[in-house]
mmCIF file of C-alpha atoms in Angstrom:
data_model
loop_
_atom_site.group_PDB
_atom_site.id
_atom_site.type_symbol
_atom_site.label_atom_id
_atom_site.label_comp_id
_atom_site.label_asym_id
_atom_site.label_seq_id
_atom_site.Cartn_x
_atom_site.Cartn_y
_atom_site.Cartn_z
ATOM 1 C CA LEU A 1 11.459 12.268 4.533
ATOM 2 C CA VAL A 2 9.871 12.651 7.944
ATOM 3 C CA ASP A 3 6.764 10.468 8.295
ATOM 4 C CA TYR A 4 3.806 12.832 8.207
ATOM 5 C CA GLU A 5 1.906 10.765 10.772
ATOM 6 C CA SER A 6 4.413 11.878 13.404
ATOM 7 C CA LEU A 7 3.616 15.525 12.631
ATOM 8 C CA ILE A 8 -0.137 15.378 13.198
ATOM 9 C CA GLN A 9 -1.117 17.334 16.295
ATOM 10 C CA ASN A 10 -2.493 15.349 19.228
ATOM 11 C CA ASP A 11 -5.633 17.491 19.327
ATOM 12 C CA ALA A 12 -6.304 17.250 15.574
ATOM 13 C CA THR A 13 -9.858 16.258 14.617
ATOM 14 C CA GLU A 14 -9.986 16.718 10.822
ATOM 15 C CA GLN A 15 -8.688 14.112 8.402
ATOM 16 C CA VAL A 16 -5.415 14.829 6.638
ATOM 17 C CA SER A 17 -5.244 15.003 2.822
ATOM 18 C CA ASP A 18 -2.329 14.486 0.443
ATOM 19 C CA MET A 19 -2.052 18.268 0.101
ATOM 20 C CA ASP A 20 -1.885 18.563 3.874
ATOM 21 C CA VAL A 21 1.063 16.169 3.809
ATOM 22 C CA TYR A 22 2.792 18.383 1.258
ATOM 23 C CA ASN A 23 2.181 21.464 3.388
ATOM 24 C CA MET A 24 3.639 19.698 6.417
ATOM 25 C CA MET A 25 6.804 18.892 4.472
ATOM 26 C CA THR A 26 7.319 22.448 3.219
ATOM 27 C CA GLY A 27 7.717 23.581 6.810
ATOM 28 C CA LEU A 28 10.633 21.221 7.481
ATOM 29 C CA ASP A 29 14.315 21.779 6.815
ATOM 30 C CA SER A 30 15.715 18.329 7.618
ATOM 31 C CA THR A 31 15.279 14.620 6.874
ATOM 32 C CA TYR A 32 15.949 11.461 8.864
ATOM 33 C CA PHE A 33 19.261 10.970 7.046
ATOM 34 C CA THR A 34 21.145 12.013 3.922
ATOM 35 C CA SER A 35 19.705 10.560 0.734
ATOM 36 C CA GLY A 36 21.415 7.321 -0.285
ATOM 37 C CA THR A 37 22.912 6.567 3.130
ATOM 38 C CA ASP A 38 20.057 4.562 4.674
ATOM 39 C CA TYR A 39 16.545 3.237 4.045
ATOM 40 C CA ARG A 40 13.320 3.864 5.911
ATOM 41 C CA TYR A 41 9.757 3.151 4.786
ATOM 42 C CA SER A 42 7.944 6.401 4.016
ATOM 43 C CA ASN A 43 4.195 7.024 4.026
ATOM 44 C CA THR A 44 5.077 10.603 3.163
ATOM 45 C CA GLY A 45 6.814 9.540 -0.032
ATOM 46 C CA TYR A 46 3.683 7.836 -1.318
ATOM 47 C CA ALA A 47 1.508 10.868 -0.602
ATOM 48 C CA LEU A 48 3.909 13.071 -2.557
ATOM 49 C CA LEU A 49 4.039 10.546 -5.414
ATOM 50 C CA ALA A 50 0.243 10.733 -5.669
ATOM 51 C CA MET A 51 0.511 14.499 -6.048
ATOM 52 C CA ILE A 52 3.121 14.074 -8.797
ATOM 53 C CA VAL A 53 0.673 11.790 -10.628
ATOM 54 C CA GLU A 54 -1.984 14.491 -10.348
ATOM 55 C CA GLU A 55 0.363 17.189 -11.615
ATOM 56 C CA LYS A 56 1.552 15.168 -14.611
ATOM 57 C CA SER A 57 -1.785 13.597 -15.597
ATOM 58 C CA GLY A 58 -4.208 16.434 -14.960
ATOM 59 C CA PHE A 59 -6.469 14.017 -13.070
ATOM 60 C CA THR A 60 -7.070 13.689 -9.380
ATOM 61 C CA PHE A 61 -5.290 10.611 -8.049
ATOM 62 C CA ALA A 62 -8.630 8.850 -7.567
ATOM 63 C CA GLU A 63 -9.613 9.618 -11.176
ATOM 64 C CA PHE A 64 -6.243 8.439 -12.464
ATOM 65 C CA LEU A 65 -6.572 5.086 -10.705
ATOM 66 C CA GLU A 66 -10.113 4.668 -12.022
ATOM 67 C CA GLU A 67 -9.201 5.447 -15.640
ATOM 68 C CA ASN A 68 -5.822 3.722 -15.821
ATOM 69 C CA ILE A 69 -6.108 0.717 -13.505
ATOM 70 C CA PHE A 70 -9.588 -0.113 -12.261
ATOM 71 C CA LEU A 71 -11.535 0.255 -15.534
ATOM 72 C CA PRO A 72 -8.956 -1.389 -17.847
ATOM 73 C CA LEU A 73 -8.706 -4.398 -15.532
ATOM 74 C CA GLY A 74 -12.426 -4.718 -14.903
ATOM 75 C CA MET A 75 -12.016 -3.916 -11.213
ATOM 76 C CA ASN A 76 -15.626 -2.828 -10.846
ATOM 77 C CA ASN A 77 -15.653 -3.090 -7.047
ATOM 78 C CA SER A 78 -12.575 -0.950 -6.460
ATOM 79 C CA VAL A 79 -12.286 2.735 -5.648
ATOM 80 C CA ALA A 80 -9.921 5.236 -4.078
ATOM 81 C CA HIS A 81 -12.317 6.283 -1.357
ATOM 82 C CA GLN A 82 -13.201 9.960 -1.016
ATOM 83 C CA ASN A 83 -15.676 10.816 1.690
ATOM 84 C CA GLY A 84 -18.810 12.330 0.207
ATOM 85 C CA ILE A 85 -17.724 11.527 -3.357
ATOM 86 C CA SER A 86 -17.314 7.777 -3.734
ATOM 87 C CA THR A 87 -19.729 5.198 -2.388
ATOM 88 C CA VAL A 88 -18.684 1.717 -1.334
ATOM 89 C CA SER A 89 -21.671 -0.556 -0.830
ATOM 90 C CA ASN A 90 -21.605 -3.829 1.093
ATOM 91 C CA ARG A 91 -18.103 -3.205 2.353
ATOM 92 C CA ALA A 92 -16.429 -4.587 5.446
ATOM 93 C CA TYR A 93 -15.833 -2.171 8.325
ATOM 94 C CA GLY A 94 -12.766 -2.249 10.528
ATOM 95 C CA TYR A 95 -12.919 -3.398 14.132
ATOM 96 C CA SER A 96 -10.563 -3.146 17.090
ATOM 97 C CA HIS A 97 -10.480 -5.268 20.225
ATOM 98 C CA ASN A 98 -11.244 -3.329 23.398
ATOM 99 C CA GLY A 99 -10.826 -6.092 25.977
ATOM 100 C CA ASN A 100 -14.474 -7.096 26.101
ATOM 101 C CA GLY A 101 -15.000 -7.692 22.414
ATOM 102 C CA PHE A 102 -14.702 -5.740 19.208
ATOM 103 C CA ARG A 103 -15.849 -2.202 18.434
ATOM 104 C CA ARG A 104 -16.080 -0.552 15.041
ATOM 105 C CA ASP A 105 -12.852 1.326 14.362
ATOM 106 C CA ASP A 106 -12.957 2.206 10.702
ATOM 107 C CA GLN A 107 -11.570 5.666 9.958
ATOM 108 C CA SER A 108 -8.548 7.545 11.238
ATOM 109 C CA LEU A 109 -7.102 11.010 10.738
ATOM 110 C CA THR A 110 -4.949 9.609 7.910
ATOM 111 C CA SER A 111 -7.656 7.642 6.072
ATOM 112 C CA ALA A 112 -8.197 10.422 3.509
ATOM 113 C CA VAL A 113 -4.575 10.313 2.310
ATOM 114 C CA LEU A 114 -4.753 8.305 -0.926
ATOM 115 C CA GLY A 115 -1.089 8.066 -1.850
ATOM 116 C CA ASP A 116 -0.413 5.531 0.886
ATOM 117 C CA GLY A 117 -3.857 3.919 1.267
ATOM 118 C CA GLY A 118 -7.585 4.476 1.020
ATOM 119 C CA ILE A 119 -8.209 1.836 -1.647
ATOM 120 C CA TYR A 120 -11.364 -0.230 -1.247
ATOM 121 C CA THR A 121 -11.395 -3.445 -3.266
ATOM 122 C CA SER A 122 -12.360 -7.121 -3.208
ATOM 123 C CA LEU A 123 -10.621 -10.478 -3.467
ATOM 124 C CA ASN A 124 -11.798 -10.961 -7.047
ATOM 125 C CA ASN A 125 -10.650 -7.487 -8.065
ATOM 126 C CA MET A 126 -7.278 -8.002 -6.414
ATOM 127 C CA PHE A 127 -6.923 -11.190 -8.444
ATOM 128 C CA HIS A 128 -7.402 -9.194 -11.659
ATOM 129 C CA TRP A 129 -4.704 -6.748 -10.580
ATOM 130 C CA ASP A 130 -2.359 -9.517 -9.450
ATOM 131 C CA GLN A 131 -2.644 -11.301 -12.791
ATOM 132 C CA SER A 132 -1.989 -8.074 -14.690
ATOM 133 C CA LEU A 133 1.467 -7.959 -13.117
ATOM 134 C CA TYR A 134 2.459 -10.911 -15.314
ATOM 135 C CA THR A 135 1.687 -8.822 -18.408
ATOM 136 C CA ASP A 136 2.438 -5.380 -19.817
ATOM 137 C CA THR A 137 -1.230 -4.358 -19.686
ATOM 138 C CA LEU A 138 -0.588 -1.503 -17.254
ATOM 139 C CA VAL A 139 3.122 -0.728 -17.561
ATOM 140 C CA PRO A 140 6.000 -1.978 -19.751
ATOM 141 C CA PHE A 141 7.882 -5.057 -18.602
ATOM 142 C CA GLU A 142 11.115 -3.115 -18.051
ATOM 143 C CA ILE A 143 9.388 -0.912 -15.480
ATOM 144 C CA LEU A 144 7.779 -3.928 -13.817
ATOM 145 C CA SER A 145 11.230 -5.462 -13.582
ATOM 146 C CA GLU A 146 12.491 -2.369 -11.774
ATOM 147 C CA ALA A 147 9.516 -2.464 -9.415
ATOM 148 C CA PHE A 148 10.464 -5.978 -8.358
ATOM 149 C CA THR A 149 14.182 -5.186 -8.004
ATOM 150 C CA SER A 150 15.697 -4.048 -4.726
ATOM 151 C CA GLY A 151 16.971 -0.507 -4.570
ATOM 152 C CA GLU A 152 20.515 0.205 -3.431
ATOM 153 C CA LEU A 153 22.222 2.694 -1.164
ATOM 154 C CA SER A 154 25.092 4.807 -2.441
ATOM 155 C CA ASN A 155 27.543 2.167 -1.191
ATOM 156 C CA GLY A 156 25.825 -0.578 -3.191
ATOM 157 C CA GLU A 157 24.031 -2.184 -0.246
ATOM 158 C CA LYS A 158 20.618 -3.530 -1.224
ATOM 159 C CA ILE A 159 17.699 -2.256 0.844
ATOM 160 C CA GLY A 160 15.197 -5.042 0.088
ATOM 161 C CA TYR A 161 12.603 -2.623 -1.303
ATOM 162 C CA GLY A 162 11.632 -1.914 -4.906
ATOM 163 C CA PHE A 163 8.873 0.307 -6.279
ATOM 164 C CA GLY A 164 6.240 -0.376 -3.650
ATOM 165 C CA TRP A 165 7.312 -3.962 -2.967
ATOM 166 C CA ARG A 166 9.482 -5.611 -0.373
ATOM 167 C CA VAL A 167 11.885 -7.835 -2.266
ATOM 168 C CA ASP A 168 13.500 -10.938 -0.788
ATOM 169 C CA SER A 169 13.463 -14.728 -0.954
ATOM 170 C CA TYR A 170 11.515 -17.306 1.005
ATOM 171 C CA PHE A 171 12.561 -20.945 0.992
ATOM 172 C CA TYR A 172 14.928 -20.195 -1.902
ATOM 173 C CA ARG A 173 12.140 -18.682 -3.992
ATOM 174 C CA ASP A 174 12.001 -15.069 -5.129
ATOM 175 C CA ARG A 175 9.310 -13.217 -3.210
ATOM 176 C CA VAL A 176 7.729 -9.760 -3.443
ATOM 177 C CA HIS A 177 5.261 -8.689 -0.807
ATOM 178 C CA HIS A 178 3.772 -5.866 1.203
ATOM 179 C CA THR A 179 1.697 -5.436 4.311
ATOM 180 C CA GLY A 180 -0.790 -2.679 5.019
ATOM 181 C CA SER A 181 -2.687 -1.622 8.112
ATOM 182 C CA THR A 182 -4.872 1.155 9.451
ATOM 183 C CA ARG A 183 -7.175 1.254 12.452
ATOM 184 C CA GLY A 184 -9.259 -1.925 12.278
ATOM 185 C CA PHE A 185 -7.584 -3.484 9.237
ATOM 186 C CA ARG A 186 -4.520 -5.719 8.747
ATOM 187 C CA ASN A 187 -3.608 -7.027 5.283
ATOM 188 C CA VAL A 188 -0.829 -8.607 3.246
ATOM 189 C CA LEU A 189 -0.185 -9.586 -0.363
ATOM 190 C CA MET A 190 2.642 -12.051 -0.910
ATOM 191 C CA ARG A 191 3.687 -13.067 -4.425
ATOM 192 C CA PHE A 192 6.046 -15.735 -5.719
ATOM 193 C CA PRO A 193 6.247 -14.631 -9.383
ATOM 194 C CA ASN A 194 8.297 -17.546 -10.700
ATOM 195 C CA GLN A 195 5.733 -19.999 -9.337
ATOM 196 C CA HIS A 196 2.727 -17.808 -10.246
ATOM 197 C CA ILE A 197 1.580 -18.106 -6.646
ATOM 198 C CA SER A 198 -0.018 -15.229 -4.754
ATOM 199 C CA ILE A 199 -1.289 -15.252 -1.190
ATOM 200 C CA LEU A 200 -3.655 -12.469 -0.154
ATOM 201 C CA ILE A 201 -4.891 -12.013 3.403
ATOM 202 C CA LEU A 202 -7.465 -9.254 4.022
ATOM 203 C CA THR A 203 -8.818 -8.741 7.536
ATOM 204 C CA ASN A 204 -11.071 -6.189 9.190
ATOM 205 C CA ARG A 205 -9.658 -6.415 12.692
ATOM 206 C CA ASN A 206 -6.650 -4.794 14.336
ATOM 207 C CA SER A 207 -5.222 -7.985 15.820
ATOM 208 C CA GLY A 208 -3.371 -10.957 14.419
ATOM 209 C CA SER A 209 -0.533 -11.128 11.926
ATOM 210 C CA PRO A 210 -1.619 -11.675 8.312
ATOM 211 C CA ILE A 211 1.984 -12.020 7.132
ATOM 212 C CA ASN A 212 2.533 -14.923 9.522
ATOM 213 C CA ILE A 213 -0.603 -16.586 8.171
ATOM 214 C CA ALA A 214 0.590 -16.025 4.604
ATOM 215 C CA GLU A 215 3.966 -17.569 5.383
ATOM 216 C CA LYS A 216 2.312 -20.604 6.954
ATOM 217 C CA ILE A 217 0.318 -21.046 3.748
ATOM 218 C CA ALA A 218 3.543 -20.739 1.751
ATOM 219 C CA ASP A 219 5.167 -23.322 4.023
ATOM 220 C CA TYR A 220 2.342 -25.725 3.223
ATOM 221 C CA LEU A 221 2.498 -25.050 -0.520
ATOM 222 C CA PHE A 222 6.248 -25.545 -0.612
ATOM 223 C CA ASN A 223 6.169 -28.507 1.791
ATOM 224 C CA ALA A 224 8.499 -26.725 4.202
#
């Protein structure tokens, strides 16, 4: 699927929603490549998945996350942010470097799309979620196993991506991880499930490389 961010008009001023992403896609008659022949990360795919969740559950995506993930895990400081609906107190704001220092750079035209982002949380809450992935509290183990297994192309080539996780190895240890960024934020969660080790880097600036920091921490832990 074409990445919706590339379809936003240069003079656009209103934030895009998941429904807007869907409407953008309905006007297209082509994709980057034929399904099964290649792999490309897709923000669009996540926005459409959120809409499928809404259709099947009868909840908004934000409500579904609240009822099925945040509340069961005691993630009391987590929310799928909706401007004018949800309030996030004492949160960190994003900043970008402008040459003379940092300026607040917190929201973008895509910040209202919840399928691929828009989650506000804390280190402690992320720990609760991370630990739940060792159990079947949220989803059955067989589905978790699929999430942490690389998908394949039609020719059998592995793509190194599961259900929302990059899947590979690091210093001969199985690793699942993902980065995330928007405006003045850069983040990464790196997990080594067999060692029960997780490295989470959350930043509110648009510079630096959290994944490099995470790998340096892993190097230290594994005495590389």
